[in-house]
mmCIF file of C-alpha atoms in Angstrom:
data_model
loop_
_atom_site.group_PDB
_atom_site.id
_atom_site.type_symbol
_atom_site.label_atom_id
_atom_site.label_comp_id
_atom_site.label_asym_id
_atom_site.label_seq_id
_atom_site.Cartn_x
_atom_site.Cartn_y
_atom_site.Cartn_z
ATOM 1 C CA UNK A 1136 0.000 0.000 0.000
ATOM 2 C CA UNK A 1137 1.439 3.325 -1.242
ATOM 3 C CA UNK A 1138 1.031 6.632 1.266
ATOM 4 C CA UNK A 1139 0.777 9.595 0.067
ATOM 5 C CA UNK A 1140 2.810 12.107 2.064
ATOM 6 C CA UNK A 1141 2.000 16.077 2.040
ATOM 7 C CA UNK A 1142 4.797 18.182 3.930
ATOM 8 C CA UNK A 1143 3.596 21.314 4.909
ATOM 9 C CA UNK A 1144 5.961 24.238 4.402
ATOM 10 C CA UNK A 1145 5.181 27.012 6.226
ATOM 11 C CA UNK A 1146 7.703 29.898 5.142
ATOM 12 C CA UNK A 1147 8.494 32.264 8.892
ATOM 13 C CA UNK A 1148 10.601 34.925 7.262
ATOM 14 C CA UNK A 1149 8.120 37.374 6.335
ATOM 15 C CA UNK A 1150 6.682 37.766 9.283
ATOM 16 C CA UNK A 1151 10.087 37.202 11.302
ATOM 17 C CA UNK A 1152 11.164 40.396 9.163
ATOM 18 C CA UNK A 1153 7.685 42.193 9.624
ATOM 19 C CA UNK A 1154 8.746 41.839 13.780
ATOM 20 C CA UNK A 1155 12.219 41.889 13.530
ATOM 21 C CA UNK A 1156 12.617 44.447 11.137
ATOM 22 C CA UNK A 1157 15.323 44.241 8.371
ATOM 23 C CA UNK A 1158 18.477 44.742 10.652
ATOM 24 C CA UNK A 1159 16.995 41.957 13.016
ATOM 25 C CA UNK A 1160 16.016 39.875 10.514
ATOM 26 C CA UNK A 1161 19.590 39.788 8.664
ATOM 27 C CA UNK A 1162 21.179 39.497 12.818
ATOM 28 C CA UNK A 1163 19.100 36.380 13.307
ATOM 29 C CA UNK A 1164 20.747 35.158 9.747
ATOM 30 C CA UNK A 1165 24.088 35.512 10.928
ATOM 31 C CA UNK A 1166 23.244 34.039 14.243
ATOM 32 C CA UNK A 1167 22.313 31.153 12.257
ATOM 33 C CA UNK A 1168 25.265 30.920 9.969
ATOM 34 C CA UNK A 1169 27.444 31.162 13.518
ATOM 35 C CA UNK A 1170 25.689 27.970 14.620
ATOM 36 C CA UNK A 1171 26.323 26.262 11.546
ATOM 37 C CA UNK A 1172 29.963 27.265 10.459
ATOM 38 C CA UNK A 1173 33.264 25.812 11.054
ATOM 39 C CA UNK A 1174 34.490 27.766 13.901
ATOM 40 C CA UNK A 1175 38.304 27.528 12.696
ATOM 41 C CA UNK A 1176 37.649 28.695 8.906
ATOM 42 C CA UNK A 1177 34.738 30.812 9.621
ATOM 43 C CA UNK A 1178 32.519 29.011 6.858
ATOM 44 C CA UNK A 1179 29.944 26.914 6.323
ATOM 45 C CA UNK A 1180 31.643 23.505 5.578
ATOM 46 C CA UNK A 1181 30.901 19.945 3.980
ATOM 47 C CA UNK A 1182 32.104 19.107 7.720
ATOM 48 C CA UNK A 1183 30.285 21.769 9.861
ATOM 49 C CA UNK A 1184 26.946 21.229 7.995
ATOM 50 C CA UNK A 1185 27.575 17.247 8.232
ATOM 51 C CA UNK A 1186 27.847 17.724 12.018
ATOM 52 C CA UNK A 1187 25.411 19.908 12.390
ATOM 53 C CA UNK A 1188 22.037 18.304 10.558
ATOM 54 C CA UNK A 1189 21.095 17.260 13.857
ATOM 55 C CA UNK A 1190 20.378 20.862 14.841
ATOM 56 C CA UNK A 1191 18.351 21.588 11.199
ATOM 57 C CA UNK A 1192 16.439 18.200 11.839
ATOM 58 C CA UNK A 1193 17.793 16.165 8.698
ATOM 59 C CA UNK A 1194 19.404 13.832 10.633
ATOM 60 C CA UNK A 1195 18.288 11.455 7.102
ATOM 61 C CA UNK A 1196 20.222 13.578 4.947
ATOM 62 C CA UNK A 1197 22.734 11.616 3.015
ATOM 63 C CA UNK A 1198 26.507 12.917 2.139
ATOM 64 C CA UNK A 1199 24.967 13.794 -1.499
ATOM 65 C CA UNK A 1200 22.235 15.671 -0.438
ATOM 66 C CA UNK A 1201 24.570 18.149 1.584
ATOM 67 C CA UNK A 1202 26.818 18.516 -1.243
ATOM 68 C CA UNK A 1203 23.817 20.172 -3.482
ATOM 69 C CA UNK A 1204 23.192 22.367 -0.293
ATOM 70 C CA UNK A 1205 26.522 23.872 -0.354
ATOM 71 C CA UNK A 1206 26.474 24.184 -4.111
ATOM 72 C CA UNK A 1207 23.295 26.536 -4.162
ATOM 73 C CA UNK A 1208 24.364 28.852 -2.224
ATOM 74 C CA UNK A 1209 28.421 28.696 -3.057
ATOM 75 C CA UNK A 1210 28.258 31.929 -5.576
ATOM 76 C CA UNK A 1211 32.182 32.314 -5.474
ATOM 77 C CA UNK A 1212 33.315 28.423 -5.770
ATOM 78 C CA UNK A 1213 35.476 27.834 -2.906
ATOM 79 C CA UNK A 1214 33.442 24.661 -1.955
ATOM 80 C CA UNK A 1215 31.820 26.549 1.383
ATOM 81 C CA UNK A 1216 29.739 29.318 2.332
ATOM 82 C CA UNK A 1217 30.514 32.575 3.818
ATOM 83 C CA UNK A 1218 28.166 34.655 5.933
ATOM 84 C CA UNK A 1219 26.945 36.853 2.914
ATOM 85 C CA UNK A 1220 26.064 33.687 0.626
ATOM 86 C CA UNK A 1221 24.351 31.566 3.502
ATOM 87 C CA UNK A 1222 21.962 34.714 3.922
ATOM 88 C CA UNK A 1223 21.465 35.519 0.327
ATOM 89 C CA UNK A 1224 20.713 31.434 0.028
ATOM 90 C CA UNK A 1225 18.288 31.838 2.748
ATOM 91 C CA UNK A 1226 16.338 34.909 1.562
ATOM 92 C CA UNK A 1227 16.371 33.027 -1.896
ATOM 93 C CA UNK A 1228 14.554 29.733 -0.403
ATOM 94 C CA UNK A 1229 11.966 31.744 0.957
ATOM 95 C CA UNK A 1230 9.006 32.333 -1.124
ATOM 96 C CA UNK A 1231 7.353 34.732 0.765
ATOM 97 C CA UNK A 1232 10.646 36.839 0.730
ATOM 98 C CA UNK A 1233 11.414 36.261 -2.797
ATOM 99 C CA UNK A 1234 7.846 38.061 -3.915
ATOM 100 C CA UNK A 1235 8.468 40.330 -1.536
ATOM 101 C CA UNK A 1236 11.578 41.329 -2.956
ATOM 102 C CA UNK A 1237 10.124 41.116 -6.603
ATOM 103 C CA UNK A 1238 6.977 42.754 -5.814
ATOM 104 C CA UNK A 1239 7.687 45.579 -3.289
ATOM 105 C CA UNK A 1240 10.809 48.335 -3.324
ATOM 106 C CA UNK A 1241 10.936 48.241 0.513
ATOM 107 C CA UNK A 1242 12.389 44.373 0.699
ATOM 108 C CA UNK A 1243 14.312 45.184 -2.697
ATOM 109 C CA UNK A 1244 15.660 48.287 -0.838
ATOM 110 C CA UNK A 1245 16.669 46.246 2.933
ATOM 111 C CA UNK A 1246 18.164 43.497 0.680
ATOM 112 C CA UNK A 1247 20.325 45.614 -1.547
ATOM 113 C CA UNK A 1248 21.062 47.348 1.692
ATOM 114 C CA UNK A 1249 22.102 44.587 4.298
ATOM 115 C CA UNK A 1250 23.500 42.277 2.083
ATOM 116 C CA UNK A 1251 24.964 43.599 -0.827
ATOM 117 C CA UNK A 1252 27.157 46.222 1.359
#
């Protein structure tokens, strides 16, 4: 017997921003890319992100599957993220931010403005 599985994705940026306001918003980011990043290189690692899937709640995810994860968001090549590409990757997964930012100059303005500084 086949199940039919529907995951729910509820998207808490938009209204994390709405509360937080852009500068909060962008600190809780970077308080997330501190939990995640290798504390010695200051990046977001194939080994930091392997260690830390626990802490996301993929504890499933397979070697392959983190690989792809780094390779979204890794906009200069080096293999790992920085701060500035985990948070761009971030806003970018988040639909609710994404037609924000499409739709309305006020999230094009706070994202030109926090990360692109």
């Amino acid at each position: 017997m086949e199940l039919d599985t529907v995951v729910d994705f509820e998207d808490y940026f938009p209204s994390m921003m709405e509360s937080l306001g852009a500068e909060g918003f962008v600190s809780e980011l970077c308080n997330g890319f501190r939990l995640l990043m290798d504390g010695e290189r200051g990046l977001i690692t194939f080994e930091s992100l392997k260690k830390n899937v626990v802490v996301l709640g993929l504890n499933d995810m397979g070697d392959d599957e983190i690989v792809c994860m780094l390779s979204e968001g890794d906009l200069d090549g080096d293999g790992a993220l920085n701060q500035v590409e985990f948070c761009i990757l971030m806003i970018r997964l988040s639909p609710g931010l994404v037609v924000d930012y499409n739709n309305n100059n006020g999230s094009r303005q706070w994202v030109d403005e926090y990360m692109y500084v």
